[in-house]
PDB file of C-alpha atoms in Angstrom:
ATOM      1  CA  MET A   1     -31.975  20.478 -24.944  1.00  0.00           C
ATOM      2  CA  THR A   2     -30.697  17.146 -23.639  1.00  0.00           C
ATOM      3  CA  ASP A   3     -32.188  15.545 -20.527  1.00  0.00           C
ATOM      4  CA  ILE A   4     -30.268  12.867 -18.666  1.00  0.00           C
ATOM      5  CA  GLY A   5     -31.722  10.436 -16.174  1.00  0.00           C
ATOM      6  CA  VAL A   6     -30.387   7.533 -14.151  1.00  0.00           C
ATOM      7  CA  LEU A   7     -31.829   4.086 -13.495  1.00  0.00           C
ATOM      8  CA  LEU A   8     -32.522   3.133  -9.901  1.00  0.00           C
ATOM      9  CA  PRO A   9     -30.485  -0.032  -9.150  1.00  0.00           C
ATOM     10  CA  THR A  10     -33.449  -2.240  -8.278  1.00  0.00           C
ATOM     11  CA  ARG A  11     -32.177  -5.380  -9.991  1.00  0.00           C
ATOM     12  CA  GLU A  12     -28.663  -4.845  -8.707  1.00  0.00           C
ATOM     13  CA  ALA A  13     -29.997  -4.609  -5.146  1.00  0.00           C
ATOM     14  CA  ALA A  14     -31.971  -7.807  -5.664  1.00  0.00           C
ATOM     15  CA  ILE A  15     -28.905  -9.639  -6.983  1.00  0.00           C
ATOM     16  CA  GLY A  16     -27.141  -8.687  -3.747  1.00  0.00           C
ATOM     17  CA  GLY A  17     -30.108  -9.785  -1.627  1.00  0.00           C
ATOM     18  CA  ASP A  18     -30.759  -6.209  -0.484  1.00  0.00           C
ATOM     19  CA  TRP A  19     -34.511  -5.504  -0.206  1.00  0.00           C
ATOM     20  CA  ASP A  20     -34.107  -2.261   1.738  1.00  0.00           C
ATOM     21  CA  VAL A  21     -36.208   0.083  -0.396  1.00  0.00           C
ATOM     22  CA  SER A  22     -35.088   3.094   1.638  1.00  0.00           C
ATOM     23  CA  ARG A  23     -31.681   2.824  -0.059  1.00  0.00           C
ATOM     24  CA  LEU A  24     -33.336   3.183  -3.456  1.00  0.00           C
ATOM     25  CA  ILE A  25     -35.296   6.222  -2.292  1.00  0.00           C
ATOM     26  CA  ASP A  26     -32.082   7.746  -0.934  1.00  0.00           C
ATOM     27  CA  PHE A  27     -30.420   7.037  -4.304  1.00  0.00           C
ATOM     28  CA  ALA A  28     -33.243   8.935  -6.034  1.00  0.00           C
ATOM     29  CA  ARG A  29     -32.914  11.903  -3.665  1.00  0.00           C
ATOM     30  CA  ARG A  30     -29.176  11.977  -4.276  1.00  0.00           C
ATOM     31  CA  ALA A  31     -29.699  11.847  -8.041  1.00  0.00           C
ATOM     32  CA  GLU A  32     -32.076  14.796  -7.802  1.00  0.00           C
ATOM     33  CA  GLY A  33     -29.523  16.745  -5.774  1.00  0.00           C
ATOM     34  CA  LEU A  34     -26.810  15.998  -8.339  1.00  0.00           C
ATOM     35  CA  GLY A  35     -28.895  17.511 -11.121  1.00  0.00           C
ATOM     36  CA  PHE A  36     -30.220  14.467 -12.964  1.00  0.00           C
ATOM     37  CA  ASP A  37     -33.396  15.266 -14.875  1.00  0.00           C
ATOM     38  CA  SER A  38     -35.121  11.956 -14.149  1.00  0.00           C
ATOM     39  CA  VAL A  39     -34.899   8.669 -12.250  1.00  0.00           C
ATOM     40  CA  TRP A  40     -36.204   5.410 -13.682  1.00  0.00           C
ATOM     41  CA  ALA A  41     -37.133   1.921 -12.503  1.00  0.00           C
ATOM     42  CA  GLY A  42     -37.019  -1.335 -14.417  1.00  0.00           C
ATOM     43  CA  ASP A  43     -39.675  -4.046 -14.351  1.00  0.00           C
ATOM     44  CA  SER A  44     -39.580  -7.816 -14.084  1.00  0.00           C
ATOM     45  CA  LEU A  45     -41.643 -10.364 -12.195  1.00  0.00           C
ATOM     46  CA  THR A  46     -39.741 -13.649 -12.310  1.00  0.00           C
ATOM     47  CA  ALA A  47     -37.243 -13.322 -15.175  1.00  0.00           C
ATOM     48  CA  ARG A  48     -35.042 -10.822 -13.293  1.00  0.00           C
ATOM     49  CA  PRO A  49     -36.871 -10.212  -9.999  1.00  0.00           C
ATOM     50  CA  ARG A  50     -36.819  -6.821  -8.275  1.00  0.00           C
ATOM     51  CA  VAL A  51     -39.223  -4.555  -6.397  1.00  0.00           C
ATOM     52  CA  GLU A  52     -42.347  -3.472  -8.288  1.00  0.00           C
ATOM     53  CA  PRO A  53     -41.640  -0.201 -10.150  1.00  0.00           C
ATOM     54  CA  LEU A  54     -44.962   1.663  -9.877  1.00  0.00           C
ATOM     55  CA  THR A  55     -45.081   1.220  -6.112  1.00  0.00           C
ATOM     56  CA  LEU A  56     -41.430   2.209  -5.754  1.00  0.00           C
ATOM     57  CA  LEU A  57     -41.815   5.283  -7.949  1.00  0.00           C
ATOM     58  CA  SER A  58     -44.770   6.477  -5.876  1.00  0.00           C
ATOM     59  CA  ALA A  59     -42.466   6.499  -2.849  1.00  0.00           C
ATOM     60  CA  VAL A  60     -39.727   8.193  -4.885  1.00  0.00           C
ATOM     61  CA  ALA A  61     -42.142  10.837  -6.183  1.00  0.00           C
ATOM     62  CA  ALA A  62     -43.292  11.599  -2.640  1.00  0.00           C
ATOM     63  CA  ALA A  63     -39.675  11.917  -1.460  1.00  0.00           C
ATOM     64  CA  THR A  64     -38.542  14.262  -4.270  1.00  0.00           C
ATOM     65  CA  THR A  65     -39.793  17.536  -5.694  1.00  0.00           C
ATOM     66  CA  THR A  66     -38.500  18.221  -9.210  1.00  0.00           C
ATOM     67  CA  VAL A  67     -36.893  15.141 -10.730  1.00  0.00           C
ATOM     68  CA  GLY A  68     -38.926  13.234 -13.319  1.00  0.00           C
ATOM     69  CA  VAL A  69     -39.849   9.617 -12.616  1.00  0.00           C
ATOM     70  CA  GLY A  70     -40.233   6.900 -15.227  1.00  0.00           C
ATOM     71  CA  THR A  71     -40.357   3.203 -16.043  1.00  0.00           C
ATOM     72  CA  ALA A  72     -37.648   1.728 -18.237  1.00  0.00           C
ATOM     73  CA  ALA A  73     -39.412  -0.255 -19.236  1.00  0.00           C
ATOM     74  CA  LEU A  74     -42.750  -1.447 -17.856  1.00  0.00           C
ATOM     75  CA  THR A  75     -43.986  -4.724 -19.344  1.00  0.00           C
ATOM     76  CA  GLY A  76     -47.511  -3.424 -19.785  1.00  0.00           C
ATOM     77  CA  ALA A  77     -49.116  -6.654 -20.987  1.00  0.00           C
ATOM     78  CA  LEU A  78     -48.226  -8.467 -17.743  1.00  0.00           C
ATOM     79  CA  ARG A  79     -50.819  -6.434 -15.869  1.00  0.00           C
ATOM     80  CA  GLN A  80     -54.602  -6.299 -15.943  1.00  0.00           C
ATOM     81  CA  PRO A  81     -54.883  -2.978 -17.757  1.00  0.00           C
ATOM     82  CA  LEU A  82     -57.638  -1.311 -15.757  1.00  0.00           C
ATOM     83  CA  LEU A  83     -55.935  -2.041 -12.431  1.00  0.00           C
ATOM     84  CA  ALA A  84     -52.646  -0.880 -13.951  1.00  0.00           C
ATOM     85  CA  ALA A  85     -54.300   2.340 -15.131  1.00  0.00           C
ATOM     86  CA  HIS A  86     -55.569   2.949 -11.589  1.00  0.00           C
ATOM     87  CA  ALA A  87     -52.058   2.546 -10.161  1.00  0.00           C
ATOM     88  CA  ILE A  88     -50.426   4.634 -12.903  1.00  0.00           C
ATOM     89  CA  THR A  89     -52.943   7.462 -12.554  1.00  0.00           C
ATOM     90  CA  THR A  90     -52.341   7.519  -8.809  1.00  0.00           C
ATOM     91  CA  LEU A  91     -48.567   7.617  -9.377  1.00  0.00           C
ATOM     92  CA  ASP A  92     -49.024  10.470 -11.853  1.00  0.00           C
ATOM     93  CA  LEU A  93     -51.012  12.379  -9.221  1.00  0.00           C
ATOM     94  CA  VAL A  94     -48.443  11.682  -6.499  1.00  0.00           C
ATOM     95  CA  SER A  95     -45.670  12.941  -8.795  1.00  0.00           C
ATOM     96  CA  GLU A  96     -47.748  15.970  -9.818  1.00  0.00           C
ATOM     97  CA  GLY A  97     -47.255  15.153 -13.493  1.00  0.00           C
ATOM     98  CA  ARG A  98     -43.586  14.139 -13.422  1.00  0.00           C
ATOM     99  CA  LEU A  99     -44.230  10.605 -14.727  1.00  0.00           C
ATOM    100  CA  THR A 100     -43.122   9.121 -18.055  1.00  0.00           C
ATOM    101  CA  LEU A 101     -44.069   5.537 -18.901  1.00  0.00           C
ATOM    102  CA  GLY A 102     -41.513   3.625 -20.895  1.00  0.00           C
ATOM    103  CA  LEU A 103     -43.257   0.486 -22.153  1.00  0.00           C
ATOM    104  CA  GLY A 104     -42.056  -2.808 -23.593  1.00  0.00           C
ATOM    105  CA  ALA A 105     -43.819  -5.856 -24.973  1.00  0.00           C
ATOM    106  CA  GLY A 106     -41.372  -8.350 -23.460  1.00  0.00           C
ATOM    107  CA  PHE A 107     -38.164  -9.655 -25.031  1.00  0.00           C
ATOM    108  CA  PRO A 108     -38.699 -13.010 -26.795  1.00  0.00           C
ATOM    109  CA  TYR A 109     -36.628 -15.396 -24.711  1.00  0.00           C
ATOM    110  CA  PRO A 110     -37.587 -18.310 -22.422  1.00  0.00           C
ATOM    111  CA  GLN A 111     -37.378 -16.474 -19.096  1.00  0.00           C
ATOM    112  CA  THR A 112     -39.789 -13.807 -20.319  1.00  0.00           C
ATOM    113  CA  ALA A 113     -42.199 -16.433 -21.636  1.00  0.00           C
ATOM    114  CA  ALA A 114     -42.119 -18.098 -18.205  1.00  0.00           C
ATOM    115  CA  GLU A 115     -42.830 -14.733 -16.599  1.00  0.00           C
ATOM    116  CA  PHE A 116     -45.954 -14.306 -18.720  1.00  0.00           C
ATOM    117  CA  THR A 117     -47.056 -17.828 -17.814  1.00  0.00           C
ATOM    118  CA  ALA A 118     -46.631 -16.997 -14.124  1.00  0.00           C
ATOM    119  CA  ALA A 119     -48.852 -13.926 -14.613  1.00  0.00           C
ATOM    120  CA  GLY A 120     -51.472 -15.932 -16.521  1.00  0.00           C
ATOM    121  CA  VAL A 121     -50.995 -13.974 -19.768  1.00  0.00           C
ATOM    122  CA  PRO A 122     -50.509 -15.701 -23.160  1.00  0.00           C
ATOM    123  CA  PHE A 123     -47.003 -14.833 -24.331  1.00  0.00           C
ATOM    124  CA  THR A 124     -48.016 -14.902 -27.987  1.00  0.00           C
ATOM    125  CA  GLU A 125     -50.552 -12.121 -27.334  1.00  0.00           C
ATOM    126  CA  ARG A 126     -48.106  -9.782 -25.602  1.00  0.00           C
ATOM    127  CA  LEU A 127     -47.865  -7.175 -28.369  1.00  0.00           C
ATOM    128  CA  GLY A 128     -51.570  -7.072 -29.149  1.00  0.00           C
ATOM    129  CA  ARG A 129     -52.389  -6.776 -25.474  1.00  0.00           C
ATOM    130  CA  LEU A 130     -49.829  -3.983 -25.011  1.00  0.00           C
ATOM    131  CA  LEU A 131     -51.257  -1.937 -27.887  1.00  0.00           C
ATOM    132  CA  GLU A 132     -54.815  -2.426 -26.669  1.00  0.00           C
ATOM    133  CA  THR A 133     -53.707  -1.490 -23.150  1.00  0.00           C
ATOM    134  CA  VAL A 134     -52.268   1.745 -24.514  1.00  0.00           C
ATOM    135  CA  ARG A 135     -55.542   2.465 -26.314  1.00  0.00           C
ATOM    136  CA  LEU A 136     -57.480   1.913 -23.082  1.00  0.00           C
ATOM    137  CA  TRP A 137     -55.147   4.136 -21.059  1.00  0.00           C
ATOM    138  CA  ARG A 138     -55.327   6.956 -23.571  1.00  0.00           C
ATOM    139  CA  SER A 139     -59.120   6.808 -23.505  1.00  0.00           C
ATOM    140  CA  LEU A 140     -59.140   6.911 -19.690  1.00  0.00           C
ATOM    141  CA  TRP A 141     -56.847   9.949 -19.667  1.00  0.00           C
ATOM    142  CA  SER A 142     -58.658  11.840 -22.425  1.00  0.00           C
ATOM    143  CA  ALA A 143     -60.777  14.915 -21.766  1.00  0.00           C
ATOM    144  CA  ASP A 144     -63.910  13.201 -23.078  1.00  0.00           C
ATOM    145  CA  ARG A 145     -63.333   9.893 -21.289  1.00  0.00           C
ATOM    146  CA  PRO A 146     -65.972   7.314 -22.264  1.00  0.00           C
ATOM    147  CA  ASP A 147     -67.816   5.271 -19.668  1.00  0.00           C
ATOM    148  CA  SER A 148     -66.992   1.982 -21.407  1.00  0.00           C
ATOM    149  CA  PHE A 149     -64.261   0.295 -23.426  1.00  0.00           C
ATOM    150  CA  ASP A 150     -64.749  -2.476 -25.965  1.00  0.00           C
ATOM    151  CA  GLY A 151     -61.598  -4.136 -27.283  1.00  0.00           C
ATOM    152  CA  ARG A 152     -60.405  -7.495 -28.505  1.00  0.00           C
ATOM    153  CA  TYR A 153     -59.057  -8.646 -25.146  1.00  0.00           C
ATOM    154  CA  TRP A 154     -61.063  -6.604 -22.619  1.00  0.00           C
ATOM    155  CA  ARG A 155     -64.449  -4.980 -22.139  1.00  0.00           C
ATOM    156  CA  PHE A 156     -65.073  -2.549 -19.281  1.00  0.00           C
ATOM    157  CA  GLU A 157     -68.052  -0.513 -18.042  1.00  0.00           C
ATOM    158  CA  GLY A 158     -68.435   2.242 -15.454  1.00  0.00           C
ATOM    159  CA  LEU A 159     -65.166   4.045 -16.206  1.00  0.00           C
ATOM    160  CA  ALA A 160     -66.329   7.656 -15.975  1.00  0.00           C
ATOM    161  CA  GLY A 161     -65.777   7.961 -12.224  1.00  0.00           C
ATOM    162  CA  LEU A 162     -62.118   6.890 -12.199  1.00  0.00           C
ATOM    163  CA  PRO A 163     -59.542   9.504 -11.124  1.00  0.00           C
ATOM    164  CA  ALA A 164     -58.135  11.771 -13.822  1.00  0.00           C
ATOM    165  CA  ALA A 165     -54.407  12.005 -14.488  1.00  0.00           C
ATOM    166  CA  ALA A 166     -52.389  15.009 -13.346  1.00  0.00           C
ATOM    167  CA  ARG A 167     -52.008  16.283 -16.932  1.00  0.00           C
ATOM    168  CA  PRO A 168     -54.487  16.371 -19.805  1.00  0.00           C
ATOM    169  CA  GLY A 169     -53.867  13.234 -21.847  1.00  0.00           C
ATOM    170  CA  GLY A 170     -52.008  11.500 -19.042  1.00  0.00           C
ATOM    171  CA  PRO A 171     -48.291  10.693 -18.784  1.00  0.00           C
ATOM    172  CA  PRO A 172     -46.211  10.405 -21.973  1.00  0.00           C
ATOM    173  CA  LEU A 173     -45.954   6.848 -23.312  1.00  0.00           C
ATOM    174  CA  TRP A 174     -42.596   5.805 -24.756  1.00  0.00           C
ATOM    175  CA  LEU A 175     -41.988   2.520 -26.565  1.00  0.00           C
ATOM    176  CA  ALA A 176     -38.847   0.479 -26.001  1.00  0.00           C
ATOM    177  CA  GLY A 177     -37.417  -1.448 -28.939  1.00  0.00           C
ATOM    178  CA  ALA A 178     -35.902  -0.889 -32.346  1.00  0.00           C
ATOM    179  CA  GLY A 179     -36.278  -2.094 -35.913  1.00  0.00           C
ATOM    180  CA  PRO A 180     -38.865  -1.429 -38.626  1.00  0.00           C
ATOM    181  CA  LYS A 181     -41.963  -2.484 -36.672  1.00  0.00           C
ATOM    182  CA  ALA A 182     -40.993  -0.517 -33.569  1.00  0.00           C
ATOM    183  CA  VAL A 183     -40.146   2.527 -35.701  1.00  0.00           C
ATOM    184  CA  ASP A 184     -43.572   2.382 -37.335  1.00  0.00           C
ATOM    185  CA  ARG A 185     -45.415   2.048 -34.009  1.00  0.00           C
ATOM    186  CA  VAL A 186     -43.440   4.831 -32.374  1.00  0.00           C
ATOM    187  CA  GLY A 187     -43.979   7.199 -35.278  1.00  0.00           C
ATOM    188  CA  ARG A 188     -47.732   6.590 -35.338  1.00  0.00           C
ATOM    189  CA  LEU A 189     -48.728   5.896 -31.753  1.00  0.00           C
ATOM    190  CA  PHE A 190     -46.218   6.836 -29.065  1.00  0.00           C
ATOM    191  CA  ASP A 191     -44.841   9.967 -27.422  1.00  0.00           C
ATOM    192  CA  GLY A 192     -41.264   8.741 -27.209  1.00  0.00           C
ATOM    193  CA  TRP A 193     -38.770   6.120 -28.317  1.00  0.00           C
ATOM    194  CA  LEU A 194     -36.533   4.240 -25.835  1.00  0.00           C
ATOM    195  CA  PRO A 195     -34.221   1.776 -27.612  1.00  0.00           C
ATOM    196  CA  TYR A 196     -30.808   0.535 -26.473  1.00  0.00           C
ATOM    197  CA  LEU A 197     -29.163   0.436 -29.901  1.00  0.00           C
ATOM    198  CA  PRO A 198     -25.402  -0.177 -29.674  1.00  0.00           C
ATOM    199  CA  ASP A 199     -24.498   1.976 -32.706  1.00  0.00           C
ATOM    200  CA  PRO A 200     -25.067   5.767 -32.801  1.00  0.00           C
ATOM    201  CA  VAL A 201     -25.188   5.763 -36.599  1.00  0.00           C
ATOM    202  CA  GLU A 202     -27.969   3.167 -36.650  1.00  0.00           C
ATOM    203  CA  TYR A 203     -29.708   5.086 -33.898  1.00  0.00           C
ATOM    204  CA  GLY A 204     -29.704   8.196 -36.074  1.00  0.00           C
ATOM    205  CA  ARG A 205     -30.989   6.297 -39.090  1.00  0.00           C
ATOM    206  CA  GLN A 206     -33.951   4.839 -37.209  1.00  0.00           C
ATOM    207  CA  ARG A 207     -34.671   8.155 -35.498  1.00  0.00           C
ATOM    208  CA  ALA A 208     -34.913   9.815 -38.914  1.00  0.00           C
ATOM    209  CA  GLU A 209     -37.309   7.071 -40.059  1.00  0.00           C
ATOM    210  CA  ILE A 210     -39.524   7.775 -37.050  1.00  0.00           C
ATOM    211  CA  ASP A 211     -39.741  11.420 -38.140  1.00  0.00           C
ATOM    212  CA  VAL A 212     -40.887  10.294 -41.593  1.00  0.00           C
ATOM    213  CA  VAL A 213     -43.534   7.947 -40.151  1.00  0.00           C
ATOM    214  CA  ALA A 214     -44.747  10.643 -37.739  1.00  0.00           C
ATOM    215  CA  ALA A 215     -45.061  13.184 -40.547  1.00  0.00           C
ATOM    216  CA  GLY A 216     -46.995  10.657 -42.633  1.00  0.00           C
ATOM    217  CA  ALA A 217     -49.376  10.192 -39.713  1.00  0.00           C
ATOM    218  CA  GLY A 218     -49.964  13.932 -39.521  1.00  0.00           C
ATOM    219  CA  ARG A 219     -47.867  14.395 -36.389  1.00  0.00           C
ATOM    220  CA  GLU A 220     -45.288  17.070 -35.665  1.00  0.00           C
ATOM    221  CA  PRO A 221     -41.674  15.794 -35.384  1.00  0.00           C
ATOM    222  CA  ALA A 222     -41.494  17.171 -31.832  1.00  0.00           C
ATOM    223  CA  ALA A 223     -44.363  14.857 -30.872  1.00  0.00           C
ATOM    224  CA  VAL A 224     -41.877  11.992 -30.393  1.00  0.00           C
ATOM    225  CA  THR A 225     -39.047  12.268 -27.839  1.00  0.00           C
ATOM    226  CA  PRO A 226     -36.004  10.281 -29.032  1.00  0.00           C
ATOM    227  CA  ALA A 227     -34.364   8.706 -25.976  1.00  0.00           C
ATOM    228  CA  LEU A 228     -31.711   6.058 -25.313  1.00  0.00           C
ATOM    229  CA  TYR A 229     -31.299   3.409 -22.613  1.00  0.00           C
ATOM    230  CA  VAL A 230     -27.548   2.989 -22.114  1.00  0.00           C
ATOM    231  CA  THR A 231     -25.268   1.297 -19.581  1.00  0.00           C
ATOM    232  CA  VAL A 232     -22.249   3.377 -18.531  1.00  0.00           C
ATOM    233  CA  LEU A 233     -19.263   2.574 -16.312  1.00  0.00           C
ATOM    234  CA  PRO A 234     -16.602   5.280 -15.929  1.00  0.00           C
ATOM    235  CA  GLN A 235     -13.152   4.627 -14.478  1.00  0.00           C
ATOM    236  CA  ASP A 236      -9.858   6.502 -14.821  1.00  0.00           C
ATOM    237  CA  ASP A 237      -8.341   3.321 -16.290  1.00  0.00           C
ATOM    238  CA  PRO A 238     -10.247   2.282 -19.462  1.00  0.00           C
ATOM    239  CA  GLU A 239      -9.105  -1.346 -19.224  1.00  0.00           C
ATOM    240  CA  ARG A 240     -10.311  -1.571 -15.643  1.00  0.00           C
ATOM    241  CA  ALA A 241     -13.621  -0.004 -16.674  1.00  0.00           C
ATOM    242  CA  ARG A 242     -14.164  -2.605 -19.369  1.00  0.00           C
ATOM    243  CA  ALA A 243     -13.172  -5.493 -17.091  1.00  0.00           C
ATOM    244  CA  GLU A 244     -15.549  -4.333 -14.350  1.00  0.00           C
ATOM    245  CA  LEU A 245     -18.363  -3.781 -16.836  1.00  0.00           C
ATOM    246  CA  ASP A 246     -17.814  -7.306 -18.190  1.00  0.00           C
ATOM    247  CA  ALA A 247     -18.097  -8.684 -14.637  1.00  0.00           C
ATOM    248  CA  TYR A 248     -21.316  -6.721 -14.129  1.00  0.00           C
ATOM    249  CA  VAL A 249     -22.842  -7.973 -17.374  1.00  0.00           C
ATOM    250  CA  ARG A 250     -21.958 -11.575 -16.506  1.00  0.00           C
ATOM    251  CA  ALA A 251     -23.613 -11.219 -13.093  1.00  0.00           C
ATOM    252  CA  TYR A 252     -26.697  -9.549 -14.576  1.00  0.00           C
ATOM    253  CA  TYR A 253     -27.215 -11.535 -17.777  1.00  0.00           C
ATOM    254  CA  GLY A 254     -24.998 -14.611 -17.526  1.00  0.00           C
ATOM    255  CA  SER A 255     -23.313 -13.554 -20.793  1.00  0.00           C
ATOM    256  CA  SER A 256     -20.129 -11.696 -21.655  1.00  0.00           C
ATOM    257  CA  LEU A 257     -19.929  -8.006 -22.448  1.00  0.00           C
ATOM    258  CA  ASP A 258     -18.776  -8.848 -25.971  1.00  0.00           C
ATOM    259  CA  ASP A 259     -21.930 -10.878 -26.567  1.00  0.00           C
ATOM    260  CA  MET A 260     -24.352  -8.396 -24.981  1.00  0.00           C
ATOM    261  CA  ALA A 261     -22.742  -5.396 -26.679  1.00  0.00           C
ATOM    262  CA  THR A 262     -24.051  -6.651 -30.018  1.00  0.00           C
ATOM    263  CA  LEU A 263     -27.584  -6.092 -28.668  1.00  0.00           C
ATOM    264  CA  GLN A 264     -27.368  -3.188 -26.216  1.00  0.00           C
ATOM    265  CA  ALA A 265     -25.541   0.103 -25.761  1.00  0.00           C
ATOM    266  CA  PHE A 266     -22.671  -0.298 -23.275  1.00  0.00           C
ATOM    267  CA  ILE A 267     -20.034   2.357 -22.614  1.00  0.00           C
ATOM    268  CA  ALA A 268     -16.909   1.808 -20.503  1.00  0.00           C
ATOM    269  CA  GLY A 269     -13.902   4.103 -20.276  1.00  0.00           C
ATOM    270  CA  THR A 270     -12.657   7.314 -18.760  1.00  0.00           C
ATOM    271  CA  PRO A 271     -15.257   9.975 -17.939  1.00  0.00           C
ATOM    272  CA  ASP A 272     -14.204  11.931 -21.028  1.00  0.00           C
ATOM    273  CA  GLN A 273     -14.530   8.832 -23.215  1.00  0.00           C
ATOM    274  CA  CYS A 274     -17.989   8.097 -21.787  1.00  0.00           C
ATOM    275  CA  ALA A 275     -19.096  11.691 -22.415  1.00  0.00           C
ATOM    276  CA  GLU A 276     -17.766  11.568 -25.965  1.00  0.00           C
ATOM    277  CA  ARG A 277     -19.635   8.360 -26.718  1.00  0.00           C
ATOM    278  CA  LEU A 278     -22.897   9.724 -25.275  1.00  0.00           C
ATOM    279  CA  ALA A 279     -22.435  12.925 -27.263  1.00  0.00           C
ATOM    280  CA  ALA A 280     -22.283  10.816 -30.430  1.00  0.00           C
ATOM    281  CA  TYR A 281     -25.821   9.635 -29.682  1.00  0.00           C
ATOM    282  CA  ALA A 282     -26.881  13.215 -28.962  1.00  0.00           C
ATOM    283  CA  ASP A 283     -25.458  14.206 -32.354  1.00  0.00           C
ATOM    284  CA  ALA A 284     -27.571  11.393 -33.842  1.00  0.00           C
ATOM    285  CA  GLY A 285     -30.700  12.913 -32.308  1.00  0.00           C
ATOM    286  CA  ALA A 286     -31.048  11.483 -28.791  1.00  0.00           C
ATOM    287  CA  ARG A 287     -32.710  14.009 -26.490  1.00  0.00           C
ATOM    288  CA  HIS A 288     -33.146  11.997 -23.280  1.00  0.00           C
ATOM    289  CA  PHE A 289     -30.704   9.453 -21.870  1.00  0.00           C
ATOM    290  CA  VAL A 290     -31.632   6.813 -19.315  1.00  0.00           C
ATOM    291  CA  ILE A 291     -28.267   5.779 -17.869  1.00  0.00           C
ATOM    292  CA  ARG A 292     -27.870   2.486 -16.064  1.00  0.00           C
ATOM    293  CA  VAL A 293     -24.683   2.489 -14.006  1.00  0.00           C
ATOM    294  CA  GLY A 294     -22.830  -0.697 -14.961  1.00  0.00           C
ATOM    295  CA  ALA A 295     -21.926  -1.837 -11.457  1.00  0.00           C
ATOM    296  CA  LEU A 296     -23.686  -3.942  -8.842  1.00  0.00           C
ATOM    297  CA  ASP A 297     -23.019  -1.062  -6.427  1.00  0.00           C
ATOM    298  CA  ALA A 298     -23.965   2.032  -8.398  1.00  0.00           C
ATOM    299  CA  SER A 299     -23.660   4.554  -5.559  1.00  0.00           C
ATOM    300  CA  PRO A 300     -19.878   5.181  -5.738  1.00  0.00           C
ATOM    301  CA  HIS A 301     -20.190   6.062  -9.431  1.00  0.00           C
ATOM    302  CA  LEU A 302     -23.180   8.399  -9.244  1.00  0.00           C
ATOM    303  CA  GLU A 303     -21.263  11.677  -8.835  1.00  0.00           C
ATOM    304  CA  THR A 304     -18.957  10.824 -11.732  1.00  0.00           C
ATOM    305  CA  VAL A 305     -21.925   9.947 -13.952  1.00  0.00           C
ATOM    306  CA  ALA A 306     -23.526  13.265 -12.955  1.00  0.00           C
ATOM    307  CA  ARG A 307     -20.396  15.106 -14.127  1.00  0.00           C
ATOM    308  CA  ILE A 308     -20.491  13.145 -17.385  1.00  0.00           C
ATOM    309  CA  ALA A 309     -24.135  14.136 -17.783  1.00  0.00           C
ATOM    310  CA  GLU A 310     -23.300  17.815 -17.388  1.00  0.00           C
ATOM    311  CA  ALA A 311     -20.440  17.510 -19.897  1.00  0.00           C
ATOM    312  CA  VAL A 312     -22.845  16.002 -22.434  1.00  0.00           C
ATOM    313  CA  ARG A 313     -25.391  18.754 -21.804  1.00  0.00           C
ATOM    314  CA  ALA A 314     -22.701  21.397 -22.231  1.00  0.00           C
ATOM    315  CA  GLU A 315     -21.507  19.834 -25.480  1.00  0.00           C
ATOM    316  CA  THR A 316     -25.014  19.674 -26.910  1.00  0.00           C
ATOM    317  CA  ARG A 317     -25.651  23.305 -25.896  1.00  0.00           C
ATOM    318  CA  VAL A 318     -22.512  24.339 -27.774  1.00  0.00           C
ATOM    319  CA  VAL A 319     -23.604  22.388 -30.865  1.00  0.00           C
ATOM    320  CA  ALA A 320     -27.112  23.843 -30.717  1.00  0.00           C
ATOM    321  CA  GLY A 321     -25.692  27.351 -30.306  1.00  0.00           C
ATOM    322  CA  SER A 322     -23.382  26.952 -33.302  1.00  0.00           C
ATOM    323  CA  VAL A 323     -26.303  25.776 -35.426  1.00  0.00           C
ATOM    324  CA  ARG A 324     -28.291  28.872 -34.477  1.00  0.00           C
TER     325      ARG A 324
END
């Protein structure tokens, strides 16, 4: 089974100076009506400012009924972890258990370092703080929740009375990132993997390594959901699609599509070409796609992306049926 979600255009709205959150909630409702399995929100404080994702997703969860909600990805170490746990647990309750937390440590570049400075968090401690935050959250959401927590960075008392999550164990925690260290952490510690690898073959290789690590840690392969964060722009004219995606990437990152495509998964082309490229990742093991529409105005493309999503689901159903 392949699930396909779409990213809410929070950063794109901010680039255009549009702070009308009702448009984002309407976008989420429309995505639910078009059959997307999930809607996601990105996170940034000062590096790429936008509305805060946990607050937004609470409004989205209240305005929808079935679609999953998720962060792609939340920079967990930017937040005081107990206050973050309180907000996340509340969001999980509002969504009635539809929440997935994609988490990232923070990409090592100057704007992210400045963001950590603005939040009063040492940038060099971002990974250690993220992993300890995850350990705290899991303890808070466990059935036998302790009344205290004693870690390297934080010590807390009086935890037993905090609200419980909607599901036993709390929302699934997915780790963004790729490479040997991320593969090891995902296989041992996380419920899902959310990279943006630009090559399906490399994606499949690292996904297989995660299975090996998970098995070595005594976990079932199904314990880790392999996902992909991917930017897609469909147009009937492939050259126009690529040109418009390049303009979007320049507005978003200040770099060309050619440069960014060495780091992230970008797909531009006809709807059939986009579906074919996504199916290549599904063949490599991806089971949940988080699609960012590669346009500053994502709304006109949403129905087309929904049709692409259904084509990918249909293709993966055919493949799964032939295997059986």
